[in-house]
PDB file of C-alpha atoms and ligand atoms in Angstrom:
ATOM      1  CA  MET A   1     110.489  62.792 176.868  1.00  0.00           C
ATOM      2  CA  GLN A   2     109.899  61.198 173.615  1.00  0.00           C
ATOM      3  CA  ASP A   3     112.420  60.998 170.920  1.00  0.00           C
ATOM      4  CA  LEU A   4     111.244  62.446 167.654  1.00  0.00           C
ATOM      5  CA  ASP A   5     111.771  60.120 164.861  1.00  0.00           C
ATOM      6  CA  GLU A   6     110.041  60.565 161.256  1.00  0.00           C
ATOM      7  CA  PHE A   7     107.128  58.343 162.927  1.00  0.00           C
ATOM      8  CA  SER A   8     107.004  59.132 166.634  1.00  0.00           C
ATOM      9  CA  ALA A   9     106.795  63.345 165.722  1.00  0.00           C
ATOM     10  CA  THR A  10     102.720  62.046 163.699  1.00  0.00           C
ATOM     11  CA  GLU A  11     102.182  60.684 167.415  1.00  0.00           C
ATOM     12  CA  ALA A  12     103.194  63.591 169.416  1.00  0.00           C
ATOM     13  CA  ALA A  13     101.787  66.345 166.746  1.00  0.00           C
ATOM     14  CA  LEU A  14      98.305  64.259 166.878  1.00  0.00           C
ATOM     15  CA  ALA A  15      98.563  64.008 170.826  1.00  0.00           C
ATOM     16  CA  GLN A  16      99.254  67.300 171.391  1.00  0.00           C
ATOM     17  CA  MET A  17      96.129  68.408 168.752  1.00  0.00           C
ATOM     18  CA  ALA A  18      93.978  65.671 171.052  1.00  0.00           C
ATOM     19  CA  ALA A  19      91.915  68.326 173.164  1.00  0.00           C
ATOM     20  CA  THR A  20      90.872  70.297 169.626  1.00  0.00           C
ATOM     21  CA  PRO A  21      87.240  70.843 171.307  1.00  0.00           C
ATOM     22  CA  ASN A  22      85.455  70.948 167.427  1.00  0.00           C
ATOM     23  CA  PRO A  23      85.347  67.219 166.546  1.00  0.00           C
ATOM     24  CA  ARG A  24      85.025  68.014 162.718  1.00  0.00           C
ATOM     25  CA  LEU A  25      88.015  70.362 162.644  1.00  0.00           C
ATOM     26  CA  LYS A  26      89.732  67.737 164.665  1.00  0.00           C
ATOM     27  CA  GLU A  27      88.990  64.803 162.280  1.00  0.00           C
ATOM     28  CA  ILE A  28      90.118  67.170 159.315  1.00  0.00           C
ATOM     29  CA  VAL A  29      93.209  68.666 160.944  1.00  0.00           C
ATOM     30  CA  ASP A  30      94.377  64.637 162.484  1.00  0.00           C
ATOM     31  CA  ALA A  31      93.823  63.139 158.813  1.00  0.00           C
ATOM     32  CA  ALA A  32      95.759  66.259 157.173  1.00  0.00           C
ATOM     33  CA  VAL A  33      98.701  65.705 159.716  1.00  0.00           C
ATOM     34  CA  ARG A  34      98.941  61.930 159.129  1.00  0.00           C
ATOM     35  CA  HIS A  35      98.321  62.209 154.880  1.00  0.00           C
ATOM     36  CA  LEU A  36     100.875  65.222 154.981  1.00  0.00           C
ATOM     37  CA  HIS A  37     103.614  63.108 157.296  1.00  0.00           C
ATOM     38  CA  ALA A  38     102.993  60.045 155.567  1.00  0.00           C
ATOM     39  CA  PHE A  39     103.342  62.104 152.198  1.00  0.00           C
ATOM     40  CA  ALA A  40     106.791  63.304 153.317  1.00  0.00           C
ATOM     41  CA  ARG A  41     107.872  60.034 154.260  1.00  0.00           C
ATOM     42  CA  ASP A  42     106.780  58.392 151.014  1.00  0.00           C
ATOM     43  CA  VAL A  43     108.550  60.537 149.082  1.00  0.00           C
ATOM     44  CA  ASN A  44     111.839  61.072 151.535  1.00  0.00           C
ATOM     45  CA  LEU A  45     110.911  64.702 151.340  1.00  0.00           C
ATOM     46  CA  THR A  46     114.191  66.670 151.523  1.00  0.00           C
ATOM     47  CA  PRO A  47     115.028  69.771 153.288  1.00  0.00           C
ATOM     48  CA  GLU A  48     115.149  71.866 149.940  1.00  0.00           C
ATOM     49  CA  GLU A  49     112.489  70.407 148.504  1.00  0.00           C
ATOM     50  CA  TRP A  50     110.154  70.999 151.557  1.00  0.00           C
ATOM     51  CA  LEU A  51     111.464  74.940 150.779  1.00  0.00           C
ATOM     52  CA  ALA A  52     110.378  74.551 146.825  1.00  0.00           C
ATOM     53  CA  GLY A  53     106.761  73.039 148.186  1.00  0.00           C
ATOM     54  CA  ILE A  54     106.537  76.306 150.732  1.00  0.00           C
ATOM     55  CA  GLY A  55     107.906  78.931 147.830  1.00  0.00           C
ATOM     56  CA  PHE A  56     105.565  77.566 145.741  1.00  0.00           C
ATOM     57  CA  LEU A  57     102.526  78.153 148.004  1.00  0.00           C
ATOM     58  CA  THR A  58     103.920  81.450 149.341  1.00  0.00           C
ATOM     59  CA  ALA A  59     103.540  82.041 145.027  1.00  0.00           C
ATOM     60  CA  VAL A  60     100.097  81.122 144.559  1.00  0.00           C
ATOM     61  CA  GLY A  61      99.001  83.166 147.881  1.00  0.00           C
ATOM     62  CA  LYS A  62     100.755  86.310 146.672  1.00  0.00           C
ATOM     63  CA  ALA A  63      98.368  85.557 143.130  1.00  0.00           C
ATOM     64  CA  CYS A  64      95.250  85.681 144.783  1.00  0.00           C
ATOM     65  CA  THR A  65      93.756  89.084 143.861  1.00  0.00           C
ATOM     66  CA  PRO A  66      90.080  89.990 144.302  1.00  0.00           C
ATOM     67  CA  VAL A  67      89.115  88.761 140.744  1.00  0.00           C
ATOM     68  CA  ARG A  68      91.660  85.817 140.306  1.00  0.00           C
ATOM     69  CA  GLN A  69      91.937  82.649 143.244  1.00  0.00           C
ATOM     70  CA  GLU A  70      94.974  81.075 142.450  1.00  0.00           C
ATOM     71  CA  PHE A  71      94.501  78.449 145.226  1.00  0.00           C
ATOM     72  CA  ILE A  72      90.994  77.241 143.838  1.00  0.00           C
ATOM     73  CA  LEU A  73      92.648  76.903 140.527  1.00  0.00           C
ATOM     74  CA  LEU A  74      95.651  74.740 141.911  1.00  0.00           C
ATOM     75  CA  SER A  75      92.436  72.639 143.525  1.00  0.00           C
ATOM     76  CA  ASP A  76      91.258  72.418 140.289  1.00  0.00           C
ATOM     77  CA  VAL A  77      93.938  71.237 137.954  1.00  0.00           C
ATOM     78  CA  LEU A  78      94.935  68.831 140.826  1.00  0.00           C
ATOM     79  CA  GLY A  79      91.673  66.808 140.916  1.00  0.00           C
ATOM     80  CA  VAL A  80      90.845  67.910 143.972  1.00  0.00           C
ATOM     81  CA  SER A  81      87.434  69.977 143.397  1.00  0.00           C
ATOM     82  CA  ALA A  82      86.493  67.082 141.178  1.00  0.00           C
ATOM     83  CA  VAL A  83      86.898  64.785 143.937  1.00  0.00           C
ATOM     84  CA  VAL A  84      84.953  67.215 146.463  1.00  0.00           C
ATOM     85  CA  ASN A  85      82.047  67.567 143.837  1.00  0.00           C
ATOM     86  CA  ALA A  86      81.721  63.956 143.563  1.00  0.00           C
ATOM     87  CA  LEU A  87      81.394  63.529 147.393  1.00  0.00           C
ATOM     88  CA  HIS A  88      78.900  66.466 147.631  1.00  0.00           C
ATOM     89  CA  ASP A  89      76.710  64.816 145.134  1.00  0.00           C
ATOM     90  CA  LYS A  90      76.989  61.540 146.912  1.00  0.00           C
ATOM     91  CA  LYS A  91      76.168  63.459 150.033  1.00  0.00           C
ATOM     92  CA  ALA A  92      72.551  64.381 148.012  1.00  0.00           C
ATOM     93  CA  ARG A  93      69.157  62.595 149.461  1.00  0.00           C
ATOM     94  CA  GLU A  94      68.029  62.379 146.056  1.00  0.00           C
ATOM     95  CA  LEU A  95      70.354  62.251 143.150  1.00  0.00           C
ATOM     96  CA  GLY A  96      69.645  65.835 140.440  1.00  0.00           C
ATOM     97  CA  SER A  97      71.529  66.500 137.441  1.00  0.00           C
ATOM     98  CA  GLN A  98      75.537  66.156 138.057  1.00  0.00           C
ATOM     99  CA  SER A  99      77.300  68.900 139.409  1.00  0.00           C
ATOM    100  CA  SER A 100      80.642  70.223 137.817  1.00  0.00           C
ATOM    101  CA  LEU A 101      83.503  72.998 138.430  1.00  0.00           C
ATOM    102  CA  LEU A 102      82.315  76.345 139.356  1.00  0.00           C
ATOM    103  CA  GLY A 103      85.858  77.880 138.324  1.00  0.00           C
ATOM    104  CA  PRO A 104      87.069  81.379 139.129  1.00  0.00           C
ATOM    105  CA  PHE A 105      84.533  82.915 136.498  1.00  0.00           C
ATOM    106  CA  TYR A 106      81.501  83.463 138.540  1.00  0.00           C
ATOM    107  CA  ARG A 107      80.836  86.502 139.942  1.00  0.00           C
ATOM    108  CA  GLU A 108      77.369  87.361 141.949  1.00  0.00           C
ATOM    109  CA  GLY A 109      74.956  90.009 140.364  1.00  0.00           C
ATOM    110  CA  ALA A 110      74.995  89.282 136.944  1.00  0.00           C
ATOM    111  CA  PRO A 111      72.305  91.250 134.860  1.00  0.00           C
ATOM    112  CA  GLU A 112      68.583  90.327 135.387  1.00  0.00           C
ATOM    113  CA  LEU A 113      67.352  88.905 131.774  1.00  0.00           C
ATOM    114  CA  GLN A 114      63.905  87.758 130.403  1.00  0.00           C
ATOM    115  CA  LEU A 115      63.380  84.144 128.805  1.00  0.00           C
ATOM    116  CA  GLY A 116      64.721  84.545 125.677  1.00  0.00           C
ATOM    117  CA  ASP A 117      66.925  87.586 125.880  1.00  0.00           C
ATOM    118  CA  SER A 118      70.864  87.308 124.518  1.00  0.00           C
ATOM    119  CA  ILE A 119      73.709  87.305 127.410  1.00  0.00           C
ATOM    120  CA  VAL A 120      75.873  88.234 124.513  1.00  0.00           C
ATOM    121  CA  LYS A 121      76.434  91.996 123.998  1.00  0.00           C
ATOM    122  CA  ASN A 122      78.219  92.382 120.511  1.00  0.00           C
ATOM    123  CA  PRO A 123      78.300  88.742 119.114  1.00  0.00           C
ATOM    124  CA  SER A 124      80.572  88.459 116.531  1.00  0.00           C
ATOM    125  CA  VAL A 125      78.920  84.954 115.254  1.00  0.00           C
ATOM    126  CA  ALA A 126      75.488  83.586 114.823  1.00  0.00           C
ATOM    127  CA  GLU A 127      73.880  82.546 117.797  1.00  0.00           C
ATOM    128  CA  ILE A 128      72.524  79.944 119.299  1.00  0.00           C
ATOM    129  CA  VAL A 129      69.370  79.116 121.847  1.00  0.00           C
ATOM    130  CA  VAL A 130      70.049  77.148 124.789  1.00  0.00           C
ATOM    131  CA  TYR A 131      66.881  75.582 126.274  1.00  0.00           C
ATOM    132  CA  GLY A 132      65.119  73.165 128.863  1.00  0.00           C
ATOM    133  CA  ARG A 133      63.293  72.284 131.775  1.00  0.00           C
ATOM    134  CA  ILE A 134      63.953  72.792 135.803  1.00  0.00           C
ATOM    135  CA  THR A 135      62.270  70.078 137.014  1.00  0.00           C
ATOM    136  CA  ASP A 136      62.607  68.092 140.864  1.00  0.00           C
ATOM    137  CA  ASN A 137      63.396  64.621 140.894  1.00  0.00           C
ATOM    138  CA  ASN A 138      60.234  63.083 139.793  1.00  0.00           C
ATOM    139  CA  GLY A 139      59.982  65.295 136.621  1.00  0.00           C
ATOM    140  CA  ALA A 140      57.376  68.232 138.038  1.00  0.00           C
ATOM    141  CA  PRO A 141      58.413  71.733 137.140  1.00  0.00           C
ATOM    142  CA  ILE A 142      60.028  74.129 139.594  1.00  0.00           C
ATOM    143  CA  PRO A 143      59.086  77.541 138.650  1.00  0.00           C
ATOM    144  CA  ASN A 144      60.994  80.325 139.038  1.00  0.00           C
ATOM    145  CA  ALA A 145      63.998  78.737 139.649  1.00  0.00           C
ATOM    146  CA  LEU A 146      67.317  81.151 139.424  1.00  0.00           C
ATOM    147  CA  ILE A 147      69.411  80.199 136.369  1.00  0.00           C
ATOM    148  CA  GLN A 148      73.088  82.433 136.609  1.00  0.00           C
ATOM    149  CA  VAL A 149      74.583  81.421 133.511  1.00  0.00           C
ATOM    150  CA  TRP A 150      78.422  82.820 132.122  1.00  0.00           C
ATOM    151  CA  GLN A 151      80.688  81.546 129.700  1.00  0.00           C
ATOM    152  CA  THR A 152      83.801  82.547 127.224  1.00  0.00           C
ATOM    153  CA  SER A 153      82.642  84.076 124.087  1.00  0.00           C
ATOM    154  CA  GLU A 154      83.448  83.105 120.598  1.00  0.00           C
ATOM    155  CA  HIS A 155      87.301  83.993 121.003  1.00  0.00           C
ATOM    156  CA  GLY A 156      87.214  81.887 124.679  1.00  0.00           C
ATOM    157  CA  LEU A 157      87.520  85.163 127.298  1.00  0.00           C
ATOM    158  CA  TYR A 158      85.038  85.550 130.084  1.00  0.00           C
ATOM    159  CA  ASP A 159      84.280  88.808 130.748  1.00  0.00           C
ATOM    160  CA  LEU A 160      86.641  89.875 133.928  1.00  0.00           C
ATOM    161  CA  GLN A 161      89.854  88.709 131.412  1.00  0.00           C
ATOM    162  CA  THR A 162      88.708  91.160 128.926  1.00  0.00           C
ATOM    163  CA  LEU A 163      86.473  94.029 130.703  1.00  0.00           C
ATOM    164  CA  GLY A 164      88.549  94.219 134.190  1.00  0.00           C
ATOM    165  CA  GLU A 165      86.460  93.298 137.637  1.00  0.00           C
ATOM    166  CA  THR A 166      83.506  95.554 137.011  1.00  0.00           C
ATOM    167  CA  GLY A 167      82.316  94.998 133.340  1.00  0.00           C
ATOM    168  CA  MET A 168      79.811  92.244 132.776  1.00  0.00           C
ATOM    169  CA  ASP A 169      78.972  90.264 129.675  1.00  0.00           C
ATOM    170  CA  LEU A 170      78.273  86.819 128.677  1.00  0.00           C
ATOM    171  CA  ARG A 171      76.836  86.145 131.691  1.00  0.00           C
ATOM    172  CA  ALA A 172      73.327  86.380 133.226  1.00  0.00           C
ATOM    173  CA  ASN A 173      70.407  85.937 135.712  1.00  0.00           C
ATOM    174  CA  PHE A 174      67.128  84.228 134.381  1.00  0.00           C
ATOM    175  CA  ARG A 175      64.040  82.568 136.033  1.00  0.00           C
ATOM    176  CA  SER A 176      62.237  79.782 135.102  1.00  0.00           C
ATOM    177  CA  ASP A 177      58.790  80.242 134.156  1.00  0.00           C
ATOM    178  CA  LYS A 178      55.343  78.564 135.300  1.00  0.00           C
ATOM    179  CA  GLU A 179      56.266  75.097 133.546  1.00  0.00           C
ATOM    180  CA  GLY A 180      60.229  75.437 134.450  1.00  0.00           C
ATOM    181  CA  ASN A 181      61.069  75.989 131.256  1.00  0.00           C
ATOM    182  CA  TYR A 182      64.422  78.574 130.556  1.00  0.00           C
ATOM    183  CA  TRP A 183      65.482  79.468 127.225  1.00  0.00           C
ATOM    184  CA  PHE A 184      68.106  82.292 126.480  1.00  0.00           C
ATOM    185  CA  ARG A 185      70.101  83.493 123.262  1.00  0.00           C
ATOM    186  CA  THR A 186      73.778  83.112 123.393  1.00  0.00           C
ATOM    187  CA  VAL A 187      77.249  82.371 120.944  1.00  0.00           C
ATOM    188  CA  ARG A 188      78.881  78.762 120.930  1.00  0.00           C
ATOM    189  CA  PRO A 189      81.519  79.763 124.003  1.00  0.00           C
ATOM    190  CA  LEU A 190      85.172  78.677 122.864  1.00  0.00           C
ATOM    191  CA  GLY A 191      87.355  76.110 124.920  1.00  0.00           C
ATOM    192  CA  TYR A 192      90.337  78.237 126.381  1.00  0.00           C
ATOM    193  CA  SER A 193      93.072  77.872 128.497  1.00  0.00           C
ATOM    194  CA  ILE A 194      93.179  77.993 132.337  1.00  0.00           C
ATOM    195  CA  PRO A 195      95.107  81.297 134.181  1.00  0.00           C
ATOM    196  CA  MET A 196      98.729  79.787 132.807  1.00  0.00           C
ATOM    197  CA  ASP A 197     100.197  83.096 133.963  1.00  0.00           C
ATOM    198  CA  GLY A 198     101.132  82.096 137.489  1.00  0.00           C
ATOM    199  CA  PRO A 199     102.545  79.644 139.557  1.00  0.00           C
ATOM    200  CA  VAL A 200      99.805  76.997 138.921  1.00  0.00           C
ATOM    201  CA  GLY A 201     100.093  77.244 134.815  1.00  0.00           C
ATOM    202  CA  GLU A 202     104.261  76.943 135.222  1.00  0.00           C
ATOM    203  CA  MET A 203     103.130  74.053 137.326  1.00  0.00           C
ATOM    204  CA  VAL A 204     100.882  72.342 134.464  1.00  0.00           C
ATOM    205  CA  ARG A 205     103.600  73.437 131.966  1.00  0.00           C
ATOM    206  CA  HIS A 206     105.847  71.444 133.552  1.00  0.00           C
ATOM    207  CA  GLN A 207     103.688  68.543 133.954  1.00  0.00           C
ATOM    208  CA  ASN A 208     103.409  68.455 129.450  1.00  0.00           C
ATOM    209  CA  ARG A 209      99.580  69.272 129.802  1.00  0.00           C
ATOM    210  CA  HIS A 210      97.786  71.435 127.287  1.00  0.00           C
ATOM    211  CA  GLY A 211      96.341  73.589 130.251  1.00  0.00           C
ATOM    212  CA  PHE A 212      92.720  73.473 127.897  1.00  0.00           C
ATOM    213  CA  ARG A 213      89.312  73.500 129.104  1.00  0.00           C
ATOM    214  CA  PRO A 214      86.876  72.370 126.344  1.00  0.00           C
ATOM    215  CA  SER A 215      84.243  74.420 125.675  1.00  0.00           C
ATOM    216  CA  HIS A 216      81.190  74.712 128.209  1.00  0.00           C
ATOM    217  CA  ILE A 217      78.309  76.884 129.414  1.00  0.00           C
ATOM    218  CA  HIS A 218      78.938  77.183 133.416  1.00  0.00           C
ATOM    219  CA  PHE A 219      75.152  76.935 135.219  1.00  0.00           C
ATOM    220  CA  LEU A 220      74.248  77.574 139.181  1.00  0.00           C
ATOM    221  CA  ILE A 221      70.518  76.759 139.544  1.00  0.00           C
ATOM    222  CA  GLY A 222      68.279  77.011 142.414  1.00  0.00           C
ATOM    223  CA  GLY A 223      65.294  77.133 143.357  1.00  0.00           C
ATOM    224  CA  ASP A 224      63.073  76.990 146.921  1.00  0.00           C
ATOM    225  CA  GLY A 225      63.353  74.012 148.700  1.00  0.00           C
ATOM    226  CA  PHE A 226      65.891  72.528 146.717  1.00  0.00           C
ATOM    227  CA  ARG A 227      70.186  71.837 146.882  1.00  0.00           C
ATOM    228  CA  GLU A 228      71.877  74.471 144.951  1.00  0.00           C
ATOM    229  CA  LEU A 229      73.238  72.617 141.674  1.00  0.00           C
ATOM    230  CA  VAL A 230      76.437  74.284 140.137  1.00  0.00           C
ATOM    231  CA  THR A 231      77.528  72.693 136.600  1.00  0.00           C
ATOM    232  CA  ALA A 232      78.356  72.975 133.243  1.00  0.00           C
ATOM    233  CA  LEU A 233      77.194  71.647 129.760  1.00  0.00           C
ATOM    234  CA  TYR A 234      79.902  70.546 127.747  1.00  0.00           C
ATOM    235  CA  PHE A 235      80.136  70.558 124.009  1.00  0.00           C
ATOM    236  CA  GLY A 236      81.222  67.471 122.710  1.00  0.00           C
ATOM    237  CA  ASP A 237      82.704  67.796 119.516  1.00  0.00           C
ATOM    238  CA  ASP A 238      85.734  70.350 121.276  1.00  0.00           C
ATOM    239  CA  GLU A 239      89.201  68.715 120.840  1.00  0.00           C
ATOM    240  CA  HIS A 240      90.440  68.998 124.783  1.00  0.00           C
ATOM    241  CA  ILE A 241      86.582  67.088 125.571  1.00  0.00           C
ATOM    242  CA  ASP A 242      88.350  63.981 127.481  1.00  0.00           C
ATOM    243  CA  SER A 243      91.552  65.736 128.409  1.00  0.00           C
ATOM    244  CA  ASP A 244      90.083  68.759 130.608  1.00  0.00           C
ATOM    245  CA  THR A 245      92.586  70.202 132.793  1.00  0.00           C
ATOM    246  CA  VAL A 246      90.182  70.381 135.759  1.00  0.00           C
ATOM    247  CA  PHE A 247      88.793  67.108 135.295  1.00  0.00           C
ATOM    248  CA  GLY A 248      84.800  69.149 135.073  1.00  0.00           C
ATOM    249  CA  VAL A 249      83.744  66.924 132.365  1.00  0.00           C
ATOM    250  CA  SER A 250      81.183  64.001 132.783  1.00  0.00           C
ATOM    251  CA  GLY A 251      80.133  61.778 129.910  1.00  0.00           C
ATOM    252  CA  SER A 252      75.630  63.011 131.466  1.00  0.00           C
ATOM    253  CA  LEU A 253      76.769  66.934 130.869  1.00  0.00           C
ATOM    254  CA  VAL A 254      77.865  66.686 126.886  1.00  0.00           C
ATOM    255  CA  VAL A 255      75.448  68.375 124.878  1.00  0.00           C
ATOM    256  CA  SER A 256      76.003  69.594 120.937  1.00  0.00           C
ATOM    257  CA  ALA A 257      74.175  72.579 119.561  1.00  0.00           C
ATOM    258  CA  LYS A 258      71.943  71.352 116.231  1.00  0.00           C
ATOM    259  CA  ASP A 259      69.007  72.312 114.356  1.00  0.00           C
ATOM    260  CA  ASP A 260      65.764  71.340 116.689  1.00  0.00           C
ATOM    261  CA  PRO A 261      62.062  71.661 115.643  1.00  0.00           C
ATOM    262  CA  ASN A 262      60.748  71.724 118.726  1.00  0.00           C
ATOM    263  CA  SER A 263      63.775  75.103 120.448  1.00  0.00           C
ATOM    264  CA  PRO A 264      61.380  78.005 121.360  1.00  0.00           C
ATOM    265  CA  VAL A 265      63.335  80.249 118.842  1.00  0.00           C
ATOM    266  CA  LYS A 266      62.910  79.181 115.355  1.00  0.00           C
ATOM    267  CA  GLY A 267      66.454  79.050 113.180  1.00  0.00           C
ATOM    268  CA  PRO A 268      69.112  79.376 115.039  1.00  0.00           C
ATOM    269  CA  LYS A 269      70.810  75.637 116.278  1.00  0.00           C
ATOM    270  CA  ALA A 270      69.774  75.005 119.697  1.00  0.00           C
ATOM    271  CA  VAL A 271      71.412  73.095 122.647  1.00  0.00           C
ATOM    272  CA  HIS A 272      68.497  71.520 124.800  1.00  0.00           C
ATOM    273  CA  TYR A 273      69.555  70.387 128.347  1.00  0.00           C
ATOM    274  CA  ASP A 274      66.405  69.607 131.362  1.00  0.00           C
ATOM    275  CA  PHE A 275      67.971  69.925 135.017  1.00  0.00           C
ATOM    276  CA  ARG A 276      66.940  68.049 137.853  1.00  0.00           C
ATOM    277  CA  LEU A 277      67.368  70.115 141.384  1.00  0.00           C
ATOM    278  CA  ALA A 278      67.722  67.631 144.362  1.00  0.00           C
ATOM    279  CA  ARG A 279      65.656  68.416 147.295  1.00  0.00           C
ATOM    280  CA  ALA A 280      67.838  69.878 150.550  1.00  0.00           C
ATOM    281  CA  ALA A 281      68.656  68.449 154.024  1.00  0.00           C
ATOM    282  CA  PRO A 282      68.006  70.603 156.628  1.00  0.00           C
ATOM    283  CA  GLY A 283      71.394  72.487 157.027  1.00  0.00           C
ATOM    284  CA  GLU A 284      73.151  71.401 153.934  1.00  0.00           C
ATOM    285  CA  SER A 285      76.070  73.431 152.962  1.00  0.00           C
ATOM    286  CA  GLY A 286      76.640  74.892 149.987  1.00  0.00           C
ATOM    287  CA  ARG A 287      78.679  75.180 146.060  1.00  0.00           C
ATOM    288  CA  VAL A 288      82.010  73.978 146.251  1.00  0.00           C
ATOM    289  CA  GLY A 289      83.722  77.102 144.827  1.00  0.00           C
ATOM    290  CA  ALA A 290      82.769  81.149 145.679  1.00  0.00           C
ATOM    291  CA  ASP A 291      82.658  84.329 143.993  1.00  0.00           C
ATOM    292  CA  PRO A 292      86.510  85.302 144.233  1.00  0.00           C
ATOM    293  CA  THR A 293      85.506  89.122 145.294  1.00  0.00           C
ATOM    294  CA  LYS A 294      83.853  87.461 147.837  1.00  0.00           C
ATOM    295  CA  LEU A 295      86.851  85.585 149.110  1.00  0.00           C
ATOM    296  CA  ALA A 296      88.902  88.391 149.134  1.00  0.00           C
ATOM    297  CA  ALA A 297      86.632  90.159 150.734  1.00  0.00           C
ATOM    298  CA  GLU A 298      86.737  87.670 153.828  1.00  0.00           C
TER     299      GLU A 298
HETATM  300  C1  BEZ B 301      86.359  77.383 134.283  1.00  0.00           C
HETATM  301  O1  BEZ B 301      85.253  76.798 133.643  1.00  0.00           O
HETATM  302  O2  BEZ B 301      85.520  78.722 134.444  1.00  0.00           O
HETATM  303  C2  BEZ B 301      87.561  77.404 135.493  1.00  0.00           C
HETATM  304  C3  BEZ B 301      87.582  76.210 135.900  1.00  0.00           C
HETATM  305  C4  BEZ B 301      88.451  75.798 135.907  1.00  0.00           C
HETATM  306  C5  BEZ B 301      89.649  76.348 136.382  1.00  0.00           C
HETATM  307  C6  BEZ B 301      90.150  77.889 135.580  1.00  0.00           C
HETATM  308  C7  BEZ B 301      88.709  77.684 134.651  1.00  0.00           C
HETATM  309 FE1   FE B 302      84.550  78.174 132.034  1.00  0.00          FE
END
């Protein structure tokens, strides 16, 4: 019989899991156990603190609903989602446009609109145009790419927050044309606070963080034979551009809306961005994130 102390408990746990048949599952759980045990030793975790942590995770689970994924939010504010995104980008067989967080407000089944349409039902400010091309890594056009976009309104709210689970606004699906072009009209989204009314928000407040994300438009772009690109464009003049609560901003994704003689719609200010998709490797795994209604259903 082994005498267990704070070190031999780690060895005992690893030994008992040693016969896990799935090698990848074994690798992941072994590492999680080693890191969790080391973390407990590092901070000299007390029983009260351990219970407080269990209570916090329980509250995170209870805050999840079909339209709210508090665990993804937790991963986001801790920077874990950003790390997983960066690792995913590095695994690509070629470097496409940089990825960013999917976030909790993506929905499948947004309305299919025609190029040039507006994604906003009732704009209260002047519209802008967003346009560019979807190409492969050599700049060759990708026709018929599926471009899913979603964003907050000019008041900083997603449709899920104002219209509930079933209403759709400020989101749409487009297909690129024969030359890989896309363009649509929208309003400039307002930066917004992540949901702060749950346990994750409470944690963020305890850390004296502001909880805001800079103004951005989400994109999920897919083409046959290409790796799906989950990304977002960020407006560089937002006051939180350098302090995104969920670490989604990268320099290559920062844009501005400006007068642009090349815009396909004359008049409104335009954001121009060309996206590059990397070719998919066989059996490559999918996006980092999910429609929260799908997670709840599983
Ligand atoms: C978003 O961009 O929609 C988002 C991402 C992470 C957490 C909260 C919101
Ligand atoms: Fe967002």
